[in-house]
CSV table of C-alpha atoms in Angstrom, one decimal:
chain,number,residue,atom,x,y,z
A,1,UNK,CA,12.0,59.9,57.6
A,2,UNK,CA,9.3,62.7,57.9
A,3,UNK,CA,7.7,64.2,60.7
A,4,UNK,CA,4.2,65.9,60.5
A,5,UNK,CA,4.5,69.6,61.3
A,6,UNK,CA,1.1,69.0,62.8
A,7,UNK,CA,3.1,66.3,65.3
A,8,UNK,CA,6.0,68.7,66.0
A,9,UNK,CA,3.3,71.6,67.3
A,10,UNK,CA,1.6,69.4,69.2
A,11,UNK,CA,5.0,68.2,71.1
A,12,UNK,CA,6.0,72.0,71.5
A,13,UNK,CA,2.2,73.1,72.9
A,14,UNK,CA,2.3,70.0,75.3
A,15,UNK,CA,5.9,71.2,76.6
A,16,UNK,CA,5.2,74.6,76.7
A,17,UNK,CA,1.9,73.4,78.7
A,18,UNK,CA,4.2,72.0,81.4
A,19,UNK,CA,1.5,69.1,81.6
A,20,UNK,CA,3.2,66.0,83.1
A,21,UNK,CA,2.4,63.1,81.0
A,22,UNK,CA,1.8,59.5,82.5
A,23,UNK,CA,5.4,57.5,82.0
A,24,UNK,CA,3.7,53.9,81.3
A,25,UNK,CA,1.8,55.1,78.5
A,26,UNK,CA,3.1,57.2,75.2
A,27,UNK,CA,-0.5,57.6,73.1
A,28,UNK,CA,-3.4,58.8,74.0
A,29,UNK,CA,-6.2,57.0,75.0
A,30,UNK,CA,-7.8,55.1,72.3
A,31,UNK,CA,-5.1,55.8,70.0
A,32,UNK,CA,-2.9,53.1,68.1
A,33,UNK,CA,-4.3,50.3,65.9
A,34,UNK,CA,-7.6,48.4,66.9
A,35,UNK,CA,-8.1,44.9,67.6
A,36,UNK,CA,-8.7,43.2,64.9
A,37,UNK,CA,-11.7,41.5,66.6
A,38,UNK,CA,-13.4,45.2,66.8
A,39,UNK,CA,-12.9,45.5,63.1
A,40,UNK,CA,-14.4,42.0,61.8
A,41,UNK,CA,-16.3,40.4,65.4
A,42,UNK,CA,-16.7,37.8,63.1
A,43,UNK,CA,-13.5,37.0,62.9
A,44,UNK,CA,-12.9,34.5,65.8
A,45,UNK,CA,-15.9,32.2,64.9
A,46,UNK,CA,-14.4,31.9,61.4
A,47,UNK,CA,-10.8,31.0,62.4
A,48,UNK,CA,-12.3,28.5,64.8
A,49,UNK,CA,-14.7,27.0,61.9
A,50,UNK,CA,-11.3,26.9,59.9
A,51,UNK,CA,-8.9,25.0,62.2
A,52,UNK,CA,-12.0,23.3,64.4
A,53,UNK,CA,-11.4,20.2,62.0
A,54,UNK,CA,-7.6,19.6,62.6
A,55,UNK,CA,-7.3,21.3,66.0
A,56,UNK,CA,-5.9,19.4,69.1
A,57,UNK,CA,-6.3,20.2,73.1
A,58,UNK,CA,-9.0,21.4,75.5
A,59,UNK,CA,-11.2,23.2,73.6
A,60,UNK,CA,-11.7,25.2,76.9
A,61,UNK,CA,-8.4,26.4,76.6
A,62,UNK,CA,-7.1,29.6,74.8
A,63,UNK,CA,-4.0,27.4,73.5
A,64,UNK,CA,-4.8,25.2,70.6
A,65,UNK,CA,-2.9,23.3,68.2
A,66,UNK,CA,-3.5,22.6,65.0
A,67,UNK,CA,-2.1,20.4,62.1
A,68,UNK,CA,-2.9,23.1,59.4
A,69,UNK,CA,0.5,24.8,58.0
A,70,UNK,CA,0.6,28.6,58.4
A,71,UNK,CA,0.1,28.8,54.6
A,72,UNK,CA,-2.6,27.2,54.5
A,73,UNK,CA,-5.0,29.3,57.1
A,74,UNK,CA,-3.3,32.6,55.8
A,75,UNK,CA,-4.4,31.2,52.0
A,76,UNK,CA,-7.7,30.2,53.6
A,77,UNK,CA,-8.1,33.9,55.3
A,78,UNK,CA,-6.9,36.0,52.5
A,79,UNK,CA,-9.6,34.3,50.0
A,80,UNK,CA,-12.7,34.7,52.6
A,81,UNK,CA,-11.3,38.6,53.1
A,82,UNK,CA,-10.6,38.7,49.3
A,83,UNK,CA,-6.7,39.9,50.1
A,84,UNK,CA,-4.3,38.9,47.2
């Protein structure tokens, strides 16, 4: 496994610093991966529009079933996203 020089300076300035870093969180704010929601906002509508039709439950609730196999949304996704 590598490590970035570049990470390895930053460690040794922020301990030399003598900073005191929070203990509940490791990156910095606004670091990591981003929702994927913030990438494609579209994206709830279109899973909804895909499993609407075979979906069971409230529909005011956040858990929903539906009938669809696994395969068959992630098949469904990948050809609206054009993934392969």
């Amino acid at each position: 496994m590598d490590i970035s020089e570049e990470t390895i300076k930053k460690g040794c300035n922020e301990l030399e610093s003598g900073e005191i870093l929070s203990d509940d969180k490791i990156r910095a704010p606004g670091g990591g991966r981003k929702k994927s929601v913030e990438k494609d906002p579209a994206l709830l509508s279109d899973l909804e529009t895909l499993i609407e039709p075979t979906s069971r439950g409230d529909p005011e609730s956040p858990l929903r079933w539906t009938s669809k196999k696994y395969s068959q949304v992630g098949r469904r996704t990948n050809k609206k996203w054009g993934i392969k």
